[in-house]
């Protein structure tokens, strides 16, 4: 009976890889349908990958990485329990999870998309300084 329960629960690594696929796809403004078309599969299969319900094979992950313009290692970055997460030992960076949650939210995606369209580096820096000053005003 315990084996039956384990089979229904997605593997944490598969869930992480799927969430990174969703993150990058959303960062590019690409639909599940478009990604599926590029891979020759249905958007439902993309949904299953992103939820971690179905495991992504190595060749398929390589194809996804090529389409989304990232190296395959991108999908494993910040993997819980991995030593490559900054070699922090037992210490976890709680801001990493918060940043990922924010970046995948509707507001985070809108902010990121708008920000990257600003070509002038000086303007970008001024926006960062403005946001920092507004954030520090709220803390105090």
JSON list of C-alpha atoms in Angstrom, two decimals:
[
{"chain": "A", "resi": 1, "resn": "UNK", "atom": "CA", "xyz": [0.00, 0.00, 0.00]},
{"chain": "A", "resi": 2, "resn": "UNK", "atom": "CA", "xyz": [2.86, 2.40, 0.78]},
{"chain": "A", "resi": 3, "resn": "UNK", "atom": "CA", "xyz": [4.31, 1.78, -2.70]},
{"chain": "A", "resi": 4, "resn": "UNK", "atom": "CA", "xyz": [0.99, 2.83, -4.24]},
{"chain": "A", "resi": 5, "resn": "UNK", "atom": "CA", "xyz": [1.07, 6.15, -2.37]},
{"chain": "A", "resi": 6, "resn": "UNK", "atom": "CA", "xyz": [4.66, 6.83, -3.44]},
{"chain": "A", "resi": 7, "resn": "UNK", "atom": "CA", "xyz": [3.85, 6.26, -7.12]},
{"chain": "A", "resi": 8, "resn": "UNK", "atom": "CA", "xyz": [1.18, 8.96, -7.06]},
{"chain": "A", "resi": 9, "resn": "UNK", "atom": "CA", "xyz": [3.44, 11.59, -5.49]},
{"chain": "A", "resi": 10, "resn": "UNK", "atom": "CA", "xyz": [5.86, 13.29, -7.91]},
{"chain": "A", "resi": 11, "resn": "UNK", "atom": "CA", "xyz": [9.57, 13.07, -7.20]},
{"chain": "A", "resi": 12, "resn": "UNK", "atom": "CA", "xyz": [10.91, 16.35, -5.71]},
{"chain": "A", "resi": 13, "resn": "UNK", "atom": "CA", "xyz": [13.65, 16.55, -8.36]},
{"chain": "A", "resi": 14, "resn": "UNK", "atom": "CA", "xyz": [11.09, 16.12, -11.16]},
{"chain": "A", "resi": 15, "resn": "UNK", "atom": "CA", "xyz": [8.95, 18.83, -9.55]},
{"chain": "A", "resi": 16, "resn": "UNK", "atom": "CA", "xyz": [11.95, 21.18, -9.33]},
{"chain": "A", "resi": 17, "resn": "UNK", "atom": "CA", "xyz": [12.99, 20.59, -12.95]},
{"chain": "A", "resi": 18, "resn": "UNK", "atom": "CA", "xyz": [9.36, 21.15, -14.02]},
{"chain": "A", "resi": 19, "resn": "UNK", "atom": "CA", "xyz": [9.12, 24.39, -12.05]},
{"chain": "A", "resi": 20, "resn": "UNK", "atom": "CA", "xyz": [12.31, 25.64, -13.71]},
{"chain": "A", "resi": 21, "resn": "UNK", "atom": "CA", "xyz": [10.87, 24.77, -17.14]},
{"chain": "A", "resi": 22, "resn": "UNK", "atom": "CA", "xyz": [7.75, 26.78, -16.23]},
{"chain": "A", "resi": 23, "resn": "UNK", "atom": "CA", "xyz": [9.86, 29.66, -14.91]},
{"chain": "A", "resi": 24, "resn": "UNK", "atom": "CA", "xyz": [11.93, 29.98, -18.06]},
{"chain": "A", "resi": 25, "resn": "UNK", "atom": "CA", "xyz": [8.94, 29.49, -20.37]},
{"chain": "A", "resi": 26, "resn": "UNK", "atom": "CA", "xyz": [7.06, 32.24, -18.54]},
{"chain": "A", "resi": 27, "resn": "UNK", "atom": "CA", "xyz": [10.09, 34.52, -18.57]},
{"chain": "A", "resi": 28, "resn": "UNK", "atom": "CA", "xyz": [10.06, 34.26, -22.36]},
{"chain": "A", "resi": 29, "resn": "UNK", "atom": "CA", "xyz": [6.29, 34.74, -22.54]},
{"chain": "A", "resi": 30, "resn": "UNK", "atom": "CA", "xyz": [5.93, 31.38, -24.26]},
{"chain": "A", "resi": 31, "resn": "UNK", "atom": "CA", "xyz": [2.75, 29.33, -23.90]},
{"chain": "A", "resi": 32, "resn": "UNK", "atom": "CA", "xyz": [2.70, 25.65, -23.04]},
{"chain": "A", "resi": 33, "resn": "UNK", "atom": "CA", "xyz": [1.12, 25.08, -26.43]},
{"chain": "A", "resi": 34, "resn": "UNK", "atom": "CA", "xyz": [3.99, 26.83, -28.27]},
{"chain": "A", "resi": 35, "resn": "UNK", "atom": "CA", "xyz": [6.63, 24.88, -26.36]},
{"chain": "A", "resi": 36, "resn": "UNK", "atom": "CA", "xyz": [4.75, 21.66, -27.08]},
{"chain": "A", "resi": 37, "resn": "UNK", "atom": "CA", "xyz": [4.54, 22.51, -30.80]},
{"chain": "A", "resi": 38, "resn": "UNK", "atom": "CA", "xyz": [8.29, 23.08, -30.93]},
{"chain": "A", "resi": 39, "resn": "UNK", "atom": "CA", "xyz": [8.84, 19.68, -29.28]},
{"chain": "A", "resi": 40, "resn": "UNK", "atom": "CA", "xyz": [6.17, 17.85, -31.28]},
{"chain": "A", "resi": 41, "resn": "UNK", "atom": "CA", "xyz": [4.09, 17.04, -28.18]},
{"chain": "A", "resi": 42, "resn": "UNK", "atom": "CA", "xyz": [0.84, 18.29, -26.64]},
{"chain": "A", "resi": 43, "resn": "UNK", "atom": "CA", "xyz": [0.51, 21.13, -24.15]},
{"chain": "A", "resi": 44, "resn": "UNK", "atom": "CA", "xyz": [-0.92, 18.55, -21.72]},
{"chain": "A", "resi": 45, "resn": "UNK", "atom": "CA", "xyz": [2.43, 16.78, -21.76]},
{"chain": "A", "resi": 46, "resn": "UNK", "atom": "CA", "xyz": [4.15, 20.10, -20.99]},
{"chain": "A", "resi": 47, "resn": "UNK", "atom": "CA", "xyz": [1.73, 20.54, -18.06]},
{"chain": "A", "resi": 48, "resn": "UNK", "atom": "CA", "xyz": [2.71, 17.11, -16.74]},
{"chain": "A", "resi": 49, "resn": "UNK", "atom": "CA", "xyz": [6.40, 17.94, -17.04]},
{"chain": "A", "resi": 50, "resn": "UNK", "atom": "CA", "xyz": [5.93, 21.26, -15.25]},
{"chain": "A", "resi": 51, "resn": "UNK", "atom": "CA", "xyz": [4.01, 19.66, -12.38]},
{"chain": "A", "resi": 52, "resn": "UNK", "atom": "CA", "xyz": [6.57, 16.87, -12.07]},
{"chain": "A", "resi": 53, "resn": "UNK", "atom": "CA", "xyz": [3.90, 14.27, -12.78]},
{"chain": "A", "resi": 54, "resn": "UNK", "atom": "CA", "xyz": [5.91, 12.99, -15.75]},
{"chain": "A", "resi": 55, "resn": "UNK", "atom": "CA", "xyz": [9.68, 12.79, -15.72]},
{"chain": "A", "resi": 56, "resn": "UNK", "atom": "CA", "xyz": [11.58, 14.59, -18.49]},
{"chain": "A", "resi": 57, "resn": "UNK", "atom": "CA", "xyz": [14.07, 12.37, -20.31]},
{"chain": "A", "resi": 58, "resn": "UNK", "atom": "CA", "xyz": [17.59, 13.58, -21.03]},
{"chain": "A", "resi": 59, "resn": "UNK", "atom": "CA", "xyz": [17.13, 14.11, -24.78]},
{"chain": "A", "resi": 60, "resn": "UNK", "atom": "CA", "xyz": [13.82, 15.89, -24.23]},
{"chain": "A", "resi": 61, "resn": "UNK", "atom": "CA", "xyz": [15.38, 18.10, -21.54]},
{"chain": "A", "resi": 62, "resn": "UNK", "atom": "CA", "xyz": [18.18, 18.98, -23.96]},
{"chain": "A", "resi": 63, "resn": "UNK", "atom": "CA", "xyz": [15.59, 19.92, -26.60]},
{"chain": "A", "resi": 64, "resn": "UNK", "atom": "CA", "xyz": [13.66, 22.04, -24.07]},
{"chain": "A", "resi": 65, "resn": "UNK", "atom": "CA", "xyz": [16.90, 23.77, -23.05]},
{"chain": "A", "resi": 66, "resn": "UNK", "atom": "CA", "xyz": [17.68, 24.58, -26.70]},
{"chain": "A", "resi": 67, "resn": "UNK", "atom": "CA", "xyz": [14.19, 25.99, -27.32]},
{"chain": "A", "resi": 68, "resn": "UNK", "atom": "CA", "xyz": [14.22, 28.06, -24.11]},
{"chain": "A", "resi": 69, "resn": "UNK", "atom": "CA", "xyz": [17.78, 29.26, -24.69]},
{"chain": "A", "resi": 70, "resn": "UNK", "atom": "CA", "xyz": [19.39, 27.96, -21.51]},
{"chain": "A", "resi": 71, "resn": "UNK", "atom": "CA", "xyz": [21.90, 25.23, -20.71]},
{"chain": "A", "resi": 72, "resn": "UNK", "atom": "CA", "xyz": [20.39, 21.99, -19.33]},
{"chain": "A", "resi": 73, "resn": "UNK", "atom": "CA", "xyz": [22.05, 22.75, -15.97]},
{"chain": "A", "resi": 74, "resn": "UNK", "atom": "CA", "xyz": [19.63, 25.69, -15.59]},
{"chain": "A", "resi": 75, "resn": "UNK", "atom": "CA", "xyz": [16.85, 23.25, -14.71]},
{"chain": "A", "resi": 76, "resn": "UNK", "atom": "CA", "xyz": [18.84, 21.87, -11.77]},
{"chain": "A", "resi": 77, "resn": "UNK", "atom": "CA", "xyz": [19.98, 25.19, -10.29]},
{"chain": "A", "resi": 78, "resn": "UNK", "atom": "CA", "xyz": [18.95, 25.66, -6.65]},
{"chain": "A", "resi": 79, "resn": "UNK", "atom": "CA", "xyz": [17.86, 22.04, -6.43]},
{"chain": "A", "resi": 80, "resn": "UNK", "atom": "CA", "xyz": [17.01, 21.40, -2.77]},
{"chain": "A", "resi": 81, "resn": "UNK", "atom": "CA", "xyz": [19.63, 19.20, -1.15]},
{"chain": "A", "resi": 82, "resn": "UNK", "atom": "CA", "xyz": [22.23, 19.64, -3.89]},
{"chain": "A", "resi": 83, "resn": "UNK", "atom": "CA", "xyz": [25.75, 20.79, -3.08]},
{"chain": "A", "resi": 84, "resn": "UNK", "atom": "CA", "xyz": [25.83, 23.02, -6.15]},
{"chain": "A", "resi": 85, "resn": "UNK", "atom": "CA", "xyz": [23.35, 25.39, -4.51]},
{"chain": "A", "resi": 86, "resn": "UNK", "atom": "CA", "xyz": [26.19, 27.72, -3.58]},
{"chain": "A", "resi": 87, "resn": "UNK", "atom": "CA", "xyz": [28.14, 25.21, -1.44]},
{"chain": "A", "resi": 88, "resn": "UNK", "atom": "CA", "xyz": [26.49, 26.66, 1.64]},
{"chain": "A", "resi": 89, "resn": "UNK", "atom": "CA", "xyz": [26.82, 23.46, 3.64]},
{"chain": "A", "resi": 90, "resn": "UNK", "atom": "CA", "xyz": [23.71, 23.01, 5.73]},
{"chain": "A", "resi": 91, "resn": "UNK", "atom": "CA", "xyz": [22.68, 26.64, 5.50]},
{"chain": "A", "resi": 92, "resn": "UNK", "atom": "CA", "xyz": [19.88, 27.38, 3.06]},
{"chain": "A", "resi": 93, "resn": "UNK", "atom": "CA", "xyz": [19.34, 30.76, 1.52]},
{"chain": "A", "resi": 94, "resn": "UNK", "atom": "CA", "xyz": [15.69, 31.54, 2.27]},
{"chain": "A", "resi": 95, "resn": "UNK", "atom": "CA", "xyz": [15.75, 34.48, -0.14]},
{"chain": "A", "resi": 96, "resn": "UNK", "atom": "CA", "xyz": [16.32, 32.10, -3.07]},
{"chain": "A", "resi": 97, "resn": "UNK", "atom": "CA", "xyz": [12.92, 30.44, -2.61]},
{"chain": "A", "resi": 98, "resn": "UNK", "atom": "CA", "xyz": [11.26, 33.82, -2.11]},
{"chain": "A", "resi": 99, "resn": "UNK", "atom": "CA", "xyz": [12.90, 35.24, -5.24]},
{"chain": "A", "resi": 100, "resn": "UNK", "atom": "CA", "xyz": [11.83, 32.23, -7.30]},
{"chain": "A", "resi": 101, "resn": "UNK", "atom": "CA", "xyz": [8.26, 32.51, -6.01]},
{"chain": "A", "resi": 102, "resn": "UNK", "atom": "CA", "xyz": [8.20, 36.21, -6.84]},
{"chain": "A", "resi": 103, "resn": "UNK", "atom": "CA", "xyz": [9.69, 35.75, -10.31]},
{"chain": "A", "resi": 104, "resn": "UNK", "atom": "CA", "xyz": [7.05, 33.18, -11.21]},
{"chain": "A", "resi": 105, "resn": "UNK", "atom": "CA", "xyz": [4.18, 35.35, -9.91]},
{"chain": "A", "resi": 106, "resn": "UNK", "atom": "CA", "xyz": [2.15, 37.50, -12.30]},
{"chain": "A", "resi": 107, "resn": "UNK", "atom": "CA", "xyz": [3.65, 40.71, -10.84]},
{"chain": "A", "resi": 108, "resn": "UNK", "atom": "CA", "xyz": [7.19, 39.37, -10.98]},
{"chain": "A", "resi": 109, "resn": "UNK", "atom": "CA", "xyz": [6.83, 38.31, -14.60]},
{"chain": "A", "resi": 110, "resn": "UNK", "atom": "CA", "xyz": [5.34, 41.68, -15.60]},
{"chain": "A", "resi": 111, "resn": "UNK", "atom": "CA", "xyz": [8.11, 43.54, -13.80]},
{"chain": "A", "resi": 112, "resn": "UNK", "atom": "CA", "xyz": [10.85, 41.41, -15.32]},
{"chain": "A", "resi": 113, "resn": "UNK", "atom": "CA", "xyz": [9.47, 41.65, -18.85]},
{"chain": "A", "resi": 114, "resn": "UNK", "atom": "CA", "xyz": [9.14, 45.42, -18.63]},
{"chain": "A", "resi": 115, "resn": "UNK", "atom": "CA", "xyz": [12.56, 45.86, -17.01]},
{"chain": "A", "resi": 116, "resn": "UNK", "atom": "CA", "xyz": [14.48, 43.87, -19.63]},
{"chain": "A", "resi": 117, "resn": "UNK", "atom": "CA", "xyz": [12.94, 46.01, -22.37]},
{"chain": "A", "resi": 118, "resn": "UNK", "atom": "CA", "xyz": [14.72, 49.08, -20.95]},
{"chain": "A", "resi": 119, "resn": "UNK", "atom": "CA", "xyz": [17.83, 49.38, -23.09]},
{"chain": "A", "resi": 120, "resn": "UNK", "atom": "CA", "xyz": [19.53, 52.24, -21.23]},
{"chain": "A", "resi": 121, "resn": "UNK", "atom": "CA", "xyz": [21.77, 50.78, -18.50]},
{"chain": "A", "resi": 122, "resn": "UNK", "atom": "CA", "xyz": [21.74, 54.06, -16.53]},
{"chain": "A", "resi": 123, "resn": "UNK", "atom": "CA", "xyz": [17.95, 54.06, -16.43]},
{"chain": "A", "resi": 124, "resn": "UNK", "atom": "CA", "xyz": [17.97, 50.46, -15.22]},
{"chain": "A", "resi": 125, "resn": "UNK", "atom": "CA", "xyz": [20.37, 51.36, -12.42]},
{"chain": "A", "resi": 126, "resn": "UNK", "atom": "CA", "xyz": [18.22, 54.33, -11.40]},
{"chain": "A", "resi": 127, "resn": "UNK", "atom": "CA", "xyz": [15.15, 52.10, -11.27]},
{"chain": "A", "resi": 128, "resn": "UNK", "atom": "CA", "xyz": [17.01, 49.66, -9.01]},
{"chain": "A", "resi": 129, "resn": "UNK", "atom": "CA", "xyz": [18.05, 52.51, -6.71]},
{"chain": "A", "resi": 130, "resn": "UNK", "atom": "CA", "xyz": [14.47, 53.82, -6.66]},
{"chain": "A", "resi": 131, "resn": "UNK", "atom": "CA", "xyz": [13.09, 50.42, -5.71]},
{"chain": "A", "resi": 132, "resn": "UNK", "atom": "CA", "xyz": [15.73, 50.00, -2.99]},
{"chain": "A", "resi": 133, "resn": "UNK", "atom": "CA", "xyz": [14.89, 53.41, -1.51]},
{"chain": "A", "resi": 134, "resn": "UNK", "atom": "CA", "xyz": [11.16, 52.67, -1.57]},
{"chain": "A", "resi": 135, "resn": "UNK", "atom": "CA", "xyz": [11.75, 49.32, 0.11]},
{"chain": "A", "resi": 136, "resn": "UNK", "atom": "CA", "xyz": [13.91, 50.86, 2.85]},
{"chain": "A", "resi": 137, "resn": "UNK", "atom": "CA", "xyz": [11.24, 53.51, 3.48]},
{"chain": "A", "resi": 138, "resn": "UNK", "atom": "CA", "xyz": [8.69, 50.77, 4.18]},
{"chain": "A", "resi": 139, "resn": "UNK", "atom": "CA", "xyz": [10.97, 48.93, 6.60]},
{"chain": "A", "resi": 140, "resn": "UNK", "atom": "CA", "xyz": [11.47, 51.95, 8.86]}
]
